[in-house]
Protein backbone atom coordinates (compact mmCIF):
# COMPACT_ATOMS: atom_id res chain seq x y z
CA UNK A 1 0.00 0.00 0.00
CA UNK A 2 1.02 3.63 -0.35
CA UNK A 3 3.11 5.03 2.48
CA UNK A 4 5.09 8.23 2.99
CA UNK A 5 7.58 8.29 5.86
CA UNK A 6 9.22 11.51 6.92
CA UNK A 7 12.52 12.01 8.67
CA UNK A 8 14.07 15.21 9.87
CA UNK A 9 14.98 17.28 12.92
CA UNK A 10 12.42 18.62 15.32
CA UNK A 11 14.38 21.68 16.47
CA UNK A 12 15.92 24.31 14.24
CA UNK A 13 17.84 27.40 15.30
CA UNK A 14 16.56 30.78 14.06
CA UNK A 15 18.06 31.75 10.68
CA UNK A 16 19.12 28.15 10.05
CA UNK A 17 17.74 25.77 7.43
CA UNK A 18 15.29 22.88 7.69
CA UNK A 19 15.77 19.64 5.79
CA UNK A 20 13.19 16.84 5.71
CA UNK A 21 13.28 13.62 3.71
CA UNK A 22 10.09 11.91 2.56
CA UNK A 23 10.54 8.26 1.61
CA UNK A 24 7.66 6.82 -0.38
CA UNK A 25 6.52 3.29 -1.08
CA UNK A 26 3.64 1.84 -3.04
CA UNK A 27 4.12 4.19 -5.97
CA UNK A 28 6.91 5.46 -8.18
CA UNK A 29 8.22 9.01 -8.11
CA UNK A 30 8.69 8.73 -11.87
CA UNK A 31 4.91 8.48 -12.22
CA UNK A 32 3.52 10.76 -9.51
CA UNK A 33 4.34 14.03 -7.81
CA UNK A 34 4.77 14.79 -4.11
CA UNK A 35 3.46 17.90 -2.36
CA UNK A 36 4.61 19.63 0.81
CA UNK A 37 2.15 21.25 3.22
CA UNK A 38 2.60 22.75 6.65
CA UNK A 39 0.15 23.28 9.50
CA UNK A 40 0.43 25.88 12.22
CA UNK A 41 -2.09 27.18 14.75
CA UNK A 42 -1.84 30.67 13.33
CA UNK A 43 -2.08 30.00 9.60
CA UNK A 44 -3.77 26.61 9.34
CA UNK A 45 -2.84 24.42 6.39
CA UNK A 46 -0.50 26.03 3.86
CA UNK A 47 0.63 24.49 0.59
CA UNK A 48 4.37 24.99 0.16
CA UNK A 49 5.29 23.33 -3.09
CA UNK A 50 5.36 20.25 -5.28
CA UNK A 51 7.84 18.22 -7.26
CA UNK A 52 6.29 16.60 -10.29
CA UNK A 53 7.08 13.20 -11.75
CA UNK A 54 9.35 14.70 -14.39
CA UNK A 55 11.34 16.61 -11.77
CA UNK A 56 9.95 20.09 -12.31
CA UNK A 57 8.81 22.04 -9.29
CA UNK A 58 6.19 24.62 -8.36
CA UNK A 59 6.44 26.69 -5.22
CA UNK A 60 4.10 28.90 -3.25
CA UNK A 61 5.15 32.44 -4.16
CA UNK A 62 5.40 33.31 -0.49
CA UNK A 63 8.23 30.81 -0.03
CA UNK A 64 9.88 30.70 -3.45
CA UNK A 65 13.00 32.57 -2.36
CA UNK A 66 13.87 30.15 0.43
CA UNK A 67 12.40 26.79 -0.57
CA UNK A 68 13.90 23.93 -2.54
CA UNK A 69 12.41 20.52 -3.35
CA UNK A 70 14.37 17.76 -5.07
CA UNK A 71 14.24 13.98 -5.30
CA UNK A 72 16.10 10.75 -5.94
CA UNK A 73 13.84 8.46 -7.95
CA UNK A 74 16.04 5.43 -7.43
CA UNK A 75 15.75 5.74 -3.67
CA UNK A 76 12.08 6.82 -3.71
CA UNK A 77 13.04 9.87 -1.69
CA UNK A 78 11.94 13.49 -1.88
CA UNK A 79 14.03 16.18 -0.21
CA UNK A 80 12.57 19.36 1.27
CA UNK A 81 14.77 22.28 2.26
CA UNK A 82 13.69 25.65 3.61
CA UNK A 83 16.22 28.36 4.49
CA UNK A 84 16.27 31.21 6.97
CA UNK A 85 13.71 29.84 9.38
CA UNK A 86 12.12 32.13 11.95
CA UNK A 87 9.83 31.52 14.90
CA UNK A 88 6.72 31.84 12.75
CA UNK A 89 7.90 28.88 10.69
CA UNK A 90 7.21 26.64 13.68
CA UNK A 91 4.70 24.11 12.35
CA UNK A 92 4.05 20.50 11.43
CA UNK A 93 5.43 19.82 7.96
CA UNK A 94 3.83 17.11 5.81
CA UNK A 95 4.62 15.47 2.51
CA UNK A 96 1.62 14.22 0.56
CA UNK A 97 1.23 12.11 -2.53
CA UNK A 98 -0.26 13.14 -5.86
CA UNK A 99 -3.77 14.54 -5.41
CA UNK A 100 -3.11 14.67 -1.66
CA UNK A 101 -4.49 11.14 -1.43
CA UNK A 102 -1.92 9.97 1.12
CA UNK A 103 0.02 11.94 3.72
CA UNK A 104 3.17 11.39 5.70
CA UNK A 105 3.08 11.26 9.48
CA UNK A 106 4.22 14.86 9.78
CA UNK A 107 7.36 16.42 11.24
CA UNK A 108 6.88 18.84 14.13
CA UNK A 109 9.44 21.58 13.64
CA UNK A 110 10.14 24.10 16.37
CA UNK A 111 12.26 27.13 15.55
CA UNK A 112 13.97 28.24 18.73
CA UNK A 113 17.37 29.11 20.11
CA UNK B 1 -4.89 33.23 -4.46
CA UNK B 2 -8.34 31.77 -3.80
CA UNK B 3 -9.52 32.12 -0.23
CA UNK B 4 -11.74 29.39 1.19
CA UNK B 5 -14.05 30.27 4.07
CA UNK B 6 -15.59 27.44 6.08
CA UNK B 7 -18.63 27.74 8.30
CA UNK B 8 -19.35 27.20 10.99
CA UNK B 9 -15.93 27.15 12.61
CA UNK B 10 -17.21 24.88 15.39
CA UNK B 11 -20.37 22.82 15.61
CA UNK B 12 -21.77 19.97 17.61
CA UNK B 13 -24.30 17.30 16.70
CA UNK B 14 -26.10 14.50 18.47
CA UNK B 15 -25.84 10.90 17.28
CA UNK B 16 -28.24 10.36 14.40
CA UNK B 17 -28.48 14.07 13.58
CA UNK B 18 -27.92 15.36 10.03
CA UNK B 19 -24.85 17.59 9.71
CA UNK B 20 -24.01 20.10 6.98
CA UNK B 21 -20.93 22.31 6.77
CA UNK B 22 -20.08 24.72 4.01
CA UNK B 23 -17.07 26.06 2.15
CA UNK B 24 -17.21 29.31 0.22
CA UNK B 25 -14.56 30.20 -2.35
CA UNK B 26 -13.51 33.76 -3.21
CA UNK B 27 -13.54 32.82 -6.91
CA UNK B 28 -15.12 29.99 -8.83
CA UNK B 29 -13.37 26.62 -8.62
CA UNK B 30 -13.97 23.48 -10.65
CA UNK B 31 -13.85 21.02 -7.78
CA UNK B 32 -13.67 21.02 -4.01
CA UNK B 33 -11.87 18.44 -1.89
CA UNK B 34 -12.37 17.64 1.78
CA UNK B 35 -10.06 16.23 4.43
CA UNK B 36 -10.75 14.81 7.86
CA UNK B 37 -8.26 15.35 10.63
CA UNK B 38 -8.38 13.99 14.16
CA UNK B 39 -6.19 15.32 16.93
CA UNK B 40 -2.54 14.31 16.61
CA UNK B 41 -2.92 12.71 13.20
CA UNK B 42 -2.32 13.70 9.59
CA UNK B 43 -5.17 14.92 7.41
CA UNK B 44 -6.94 12.18 5.47
CA UNK B 45 -8.46 12.69 2.05
CA UNK B 46 -12.18 12.27 2.65
CA UNK B 47 -14.09 13.57 -0.35
CA UNK B 48 -12.47 14.45 -3.67
CA UNK B 49 -13.66 16.03 -6.90
CA UNK B 50 -16.58 17.56 -4.97
CA UNK B 51 -18.60 14.40 -4.43
CA UNK B 52 -16.43 11.27 -4.66
CA UNK B 53 -15.84 9.42 -1.40
CA UNK B 54 -12.27 8.34 -0.67
CA UNK B 55 -11.68 4.67 -0.01
CA UNK B 56 -13.15 3.54 3.29
CA UNK B 57 -15.31 6.62 3.85
CA UNK B 58 -18.79 5.68 5.06
CA UNK B 59 -21.71 6.24 2.69
CA UNK B 60 -23.38 8.57 5.21
CA UNK B 61 -20.95 11.24 3.96
CA UNK B 62 -21.66 13.20 0.81
CA UNK B 63 -20.31 16.28 -0.92
CA UNK B 64 -21.93 18.69 -3.31
CA UNK B 65 -21.67 22.14 -4.79
CA UNK B 66 -20.35 24.14 -7.69
CA UNK B 67 -18.76 27.47 -8.50
CA UNK B 68 -18.06 29.22 -5.22
CA UNK B 69 -20.29 27.24 -2.86
CA UNK B 70 -19.67 23.71 -1.62
CA UNK B 71 -20.85 21.57 1.24
CA UNK B 72 -20.13 18.36 3.12
CA UNK B 73 -23.09 16.51 4.63
CA UNK B 74 -23.33 13.65 7.09
CA UNK B 75 -26.74 12.04 6.88
CA UNK B 76 -26.63 10.61 10.39
CA UNK B 77 -23.94 11.68 12.84
CA UNK B 78 -21.87 9.01 14.55
CA UNK B 79 -19.35 9.43 17.35
CA UNK B 80 -16.44 8.47 15.08
CA UNK B 81 -17.25 11.42 12.81
CA UNK B 82 -16.08 13.93 15.44
CA UNK B 83 -13.07 15.62 13.83
CA UNK B 84 -11.99 18.75 12.00
CA UNK B 85 -12.88 18.92 8.32
CA UNK B 86 -10.96 21.07 5.84
CA UNK B 87 -11.94 22.01 2.32
CA UNK B 88 -9.28 22.49 -0.36
CA UNK B 89 -9.09 23.67 -3.96
CA UNK B 90 -6.38 23.24 -6.52
CA UNK B 91 -8.26 24.55 -9.55
CA UNK B 92 -6.12 27.65 -9.20
CA UNK B 93 -2.47 27.91 -8.18
CA UNK B 94 -1.52 27.83 -5.36
CA UNK B 95 -3.68 25.14 -3.80
CA UNK B 96 -5.41 26.57 -0.76
CA UNK B 97 -7.22 25.20 2.29
CA UNK B 98 -10.09 26.49 4.34
CA UNK B 99 -9.71 27.23 8.04
CA UNK B 100 -11.61 24.11 9.05
CA UNK B 101 -14.88 23.14 10.74
CA UNK B 102 -14.47 21.39 14.07
CA UNK B 103 -17.31 18.91 14.52
CA UNK B 104 -18.00 17.67 18.03
CA UNK B 105 -20.38 15.01 19.31
CA UNK B 106 -23.05 16.07 21.80
Coordinates of C-alpha atoms in Angstrom, one line a residue:
Chain A
X1 CA 0.0 0.0 0.0
X2 CA 1.0 3.6 -0.4
X3 CA 3.1 5.0 2.5
X4 CA 5.1 8.2 3.0
X5 CA 7.6 8.3 5.9
X6 CA 9.2 11.5 6.9
X7 CA 12.5 12.0 8.7
X8 CA 14.1 15.2 9.9
X9 CA 15.0 17.3 12.9
X10 CA 12.4 18.6 15.3
X11 CA 14.4 21.7 16.5
X12 CA 15.9 24.3 14.2
X13 CA 17.8 27.4 15.3
X14 CA 16.6 30.8 14.1
X15 CA 18.1 31.7 10.7
X16 CA 19.1 28.1 10.1
X17 CA 17.7 25.8 7.4
X18 CA 15.3 22.9 7.7
X19 CA 15.8 19.6 5.8
X20 CA 13.2 16.8 5.7
X21 CA 13.3 13.6 3.7
X22 CA 10.1 11.9 2.6
X23 CA 10.5 8.3 1.6
X24 CA 7.7 6.8 -0.4
X25 CA 6.5 3.3 -1.1
X26 CA 3.6 1.8 -3.0
X27 CA 4.1 4.2 -6.0
X28 CA 6.9 5.5 -8.2
X29 CA 8.2 9.0 -8.1
X30 CA 8.7 8.7 -11.9
X31 CA 4.9 8.5 -12.2
X32 CA 3.5 10.8 -9.5
X33 CA 4.3 14.0 -7.8
X34 CA 4.8 14.8 -4.1
X35 CA 3.5 17.9 -2.4
X36 CA 4.6 19.6 0.8
X37 CA 2.1 21.2 3.2
X38 CA 2.6 22.8 6.7
X39 CA 0.1 23.3 9.5
X40 CA 0.4 25.9 12.2
X41 CA -2.1 27.2 14.7
X42 CA -1.8 30.7 13.3
X43 CA -2.1 30.0 9.6
X44 CA -3.8 26.6 9.3
X45 CA -2.8 24.4 6.4
X46 CA -0.5 26.0 3.9
X47 CA 0.6 24.5 0.6
X48 CA 4.4 25.0 0.2
X49 CA 5.3 23.3 -3.1
X50 CA 5.4 20.2 -5.3
X51 CA 7.8 18.2 -7.3
X52 CA 6.3 16.6 -10.3
X53 CA 7.1 13.2 -11.8
X54 CA 9.4 14.7 -14.4
X55 CA 11.3 16.6 -11.8
X56 CA 10.0 20.1 -12.3
X57 CA 8.8 22.0 -9.3
X58 CA 6.2 24.6 -8.4
X59 CA 6.4 26.7 -5.2
X60 CA 4.1 28.9 -3.3
X61 CA 5.2 32.4 -4.2
X62 CA 5.4 33.3 -0.5
X63 CA 8.2 30.8 0.0
X64 CA 9.9 30.7 -3.4
X65 CA 13.0 32.6 -2.4
X66 CA 13.9 30.2 0.4
X67 CA 12.4 26.8 -0.6
X68 CA 13.9 23.9 -2.5
X69 CA 12.4 20.5 -3.3
X70 CA 14.4 17.8 -5.1
X71 CA 14.2 14.0 -5.3
X72 CA 16.1 10.7 -5.9
X73 CA 13.8 8.5 -8.0
X74 CA 16.0 5.4 -7.4
X75 CA 15.7 5.7 -3.7
X76 CA 12.1 6.8 -3.7
X77 CA 13.0 9.9 -1.7
X78 CA 11.9 13.5 -1.9
X79 CA 14.0 16.2 -0.2
X80 CA 12.6 19.4 1.3
X81 CA 14.8 22.3 2.3
X82 CA 13.7 25.7 3.6
X83 CA 16.2 28.4 4.5
X84 CA 16.3 31.2 7.0
X85 CA 13.7 29.8 9.4
X86 CA 12.1 32.1 11.9
X87 CA 9.8 31.5 14.9
X88 CA 6.7 31.8 12.8
X89 CA 7.9 28.9 10.7
X90 CA 7.2 26.6 13.7
X91 CA 4.7 24.1 12.4
X92 CA 4.0 20.5 11.4
X93 CA 5.4 19.8 8.0
X94 CA 3.8 17.1 5.8
X95 CA 4.6 15.5 2.5
X96 CA 1.6 14.2 0.6
X97 CA 1.2 12.1 -2.5
X98 CA -0.3 13.1 -5.9
X99 CA -3.8 14.5 -5.4
X100 CA -3.1 14.7 -1.7
X101 CA -4.5 11.1 -1.4
X102 CA -1.9 10.0 1.1
X103 CA 0.0 11.9 3.7
X104 CA 3.2 11.4 5.7
X105 CA 3.1 11.3 9.5
X106 CA 4.2 14.9 9.8
X107 CA 7.4 16.4 11.2
X108 CA 6.9 18.8 14.1
X109 CA 9.4 21.6 13.6
X110 CA 10.1 24.1 16.4
X111 CA 12.3 27.1 15.5
X112 CA 14.0 28.2 18.7
X113 CA 17.4 29.1 20.1
Chain B
X1 CA -4.9 33.2 -4.5
X2 CA -8.3 31.8 -3.8
X3 CA -9.5 32.1 -0.2
X4 CA -11.7 29.4 1.2
X5 CA -14.0 30.3 4.1
X6 CA -15.6 27.4 6.1
X7 CA -18.6 27.7 8.3
X8 CA -19.3 27.2 11.0
X9 CA -15.9 27.1 12.6
X10 CA -17.2 24.9 15.4
X11 CA -20.4 22.8 15.6
X12 CA -21.8 20.0 17.6
X13 CA -24.3 17.3 16.7
X14 CA -26.1 14.5 18.5
X15 CA -25.8 10.9 17.3
X16 CA -28.2 10.4 14.4
X17 CA -28.5 14.1 13.6
X18 CA -27.9 15.4 10.0
X19 CA -24.9 17.6 9.7
X20 CA -24.0 20.1 7.0
X21 CA -20.9 22.3 6.8
X22 CA -20.1 24.7 4.0
X23 CA -17.1 26.1 2.2
X24 CA -17.2 29.3 0.2
X25 CA -14.6 30.2 -2.3
X26 CA -13.5 33.8 -3.2
X27 CA -13.5 32.8 -6.9
X28 CA -15.1 30.0 -8.8
X29 CA -13.4 26.6 -8.6
X30 CA -14.0 23.5 -10.7
X31 CA -13.8 21.0 -7.8
X32 CA -13.7 21.0 -4.0
X33 CA -11.9 18.4 -1.9
X34 CA -12.4 17.6 1.8
X35 CA -10.1 16.2 4.4
X36 CA -10.8 14.8 7.9
X37 CA -8.3 15.3 10.6
X38 CA -8.4 14.0 14.2
X39 CA -6.2 15.3 16.9
X40 CA -2.5 14.3 16.6
X41 CA -2.9 12.7 13.2
X42 CA -2.3 13.7 9.6
X43 CA -5.2 14.9 7.4
X44 CA -6.9 12.2 5.5
X45 CA -8.5 12.7 2.0
X46 CA -12.2 12.3 2.7
X47 CA -14.1 13.6 -0.4
X48 CA -12.5 14.4 -3.7
X49 CA -13.7 16.0 -6.9
X50 CA -16.6 17.6 -5.0
X51 CA -18.6 14.4 -4.4
X52 CA -16.4 11.3 -4.7
X53 CA -15.8 9.4 -1.4
X54 CA -12.3 8.3 -0.7
X55 CA -11.7 4.7 0.0
X56 CA -13.2 3.5 3.3
X57 CA -15.3 6.6 3.9
X58 CA -18.8 5.7 5.1
X59 CA -21.7 6.2 2.7
X60 CA -23.4 8.6 5.2
X61 CA -21.0 11.2 4.0
X62 CA -21.7 13.2 0.8
X63 CA -20.3 16.3 -0.9
X64 CA -21.9 18.7 -3.3
X65 CA -21.7 22.1 -4.8
X66 CA -20.4 24.1 -7.7
X67 CA -18.8 27.5 -8.5
X68 CA -18.1 29.2 -5.2
X69 CA -20.3 27.2 -2.9
X70 CA -19.7 23.7 -1.6
X71 CA -20.9 21.6 1.2
X72 CA -20.1 18.4 3.1
X73 CA -23.1 16.5 4.6
X74 CA -23.3 13.7 7.1
X75 CA -26.7 12.0 6.9
X76 CA -26.6 10.6 10.4
X77 CA -23.9 11.7 12.8
X78 CA -21.9 9.0 14.6
X79 CA -19.3 9.4 17.3
X80 CA -16.4 8.5 15.1
X81 CA -17.3 11.4 12.8
X82 CA -16.1 13.9 15.4
X83 CA -13.1 15.6 13.8
X84 CA -12.0 18.7 12.0
X85 CA -12.9 18.9 8.3
X86 CA -11.0 21.1 5.8
X87 CA -11.9 22.0 2.3
X88 CA -9.3 22.5 -0.4
X89 CA -9.1 23.7 -4.0
X90 CA -6.4 23.2 -6.5
X91 CA -8.3 24.5 -9.5
X92 CA -6.1 27.6 -9.2
X93 CA -2.5 27.9 -8.2
X94 CA -1.5 27.8 -5.4
X95 CA -3.7 25.1 -3.8
X96 CA -5.4 26.6 -0.8
X97 CA -7.2 25.2 2.3
X98 CA -10.1 26.5 4.3
X99 CA -9.7 27.2 8.0
X100 CA -11.6 24.1 9.1
X101 CA -14.9 23.1 10.7
X102 CA -14.5 21.4 14.1
X103 CA -17.3 18.9 14.5
X104 CA -18.0 17.7 18.0
X105 CA -20.4 15.0 19.3
X106 CA -23.1 16.1 21.8

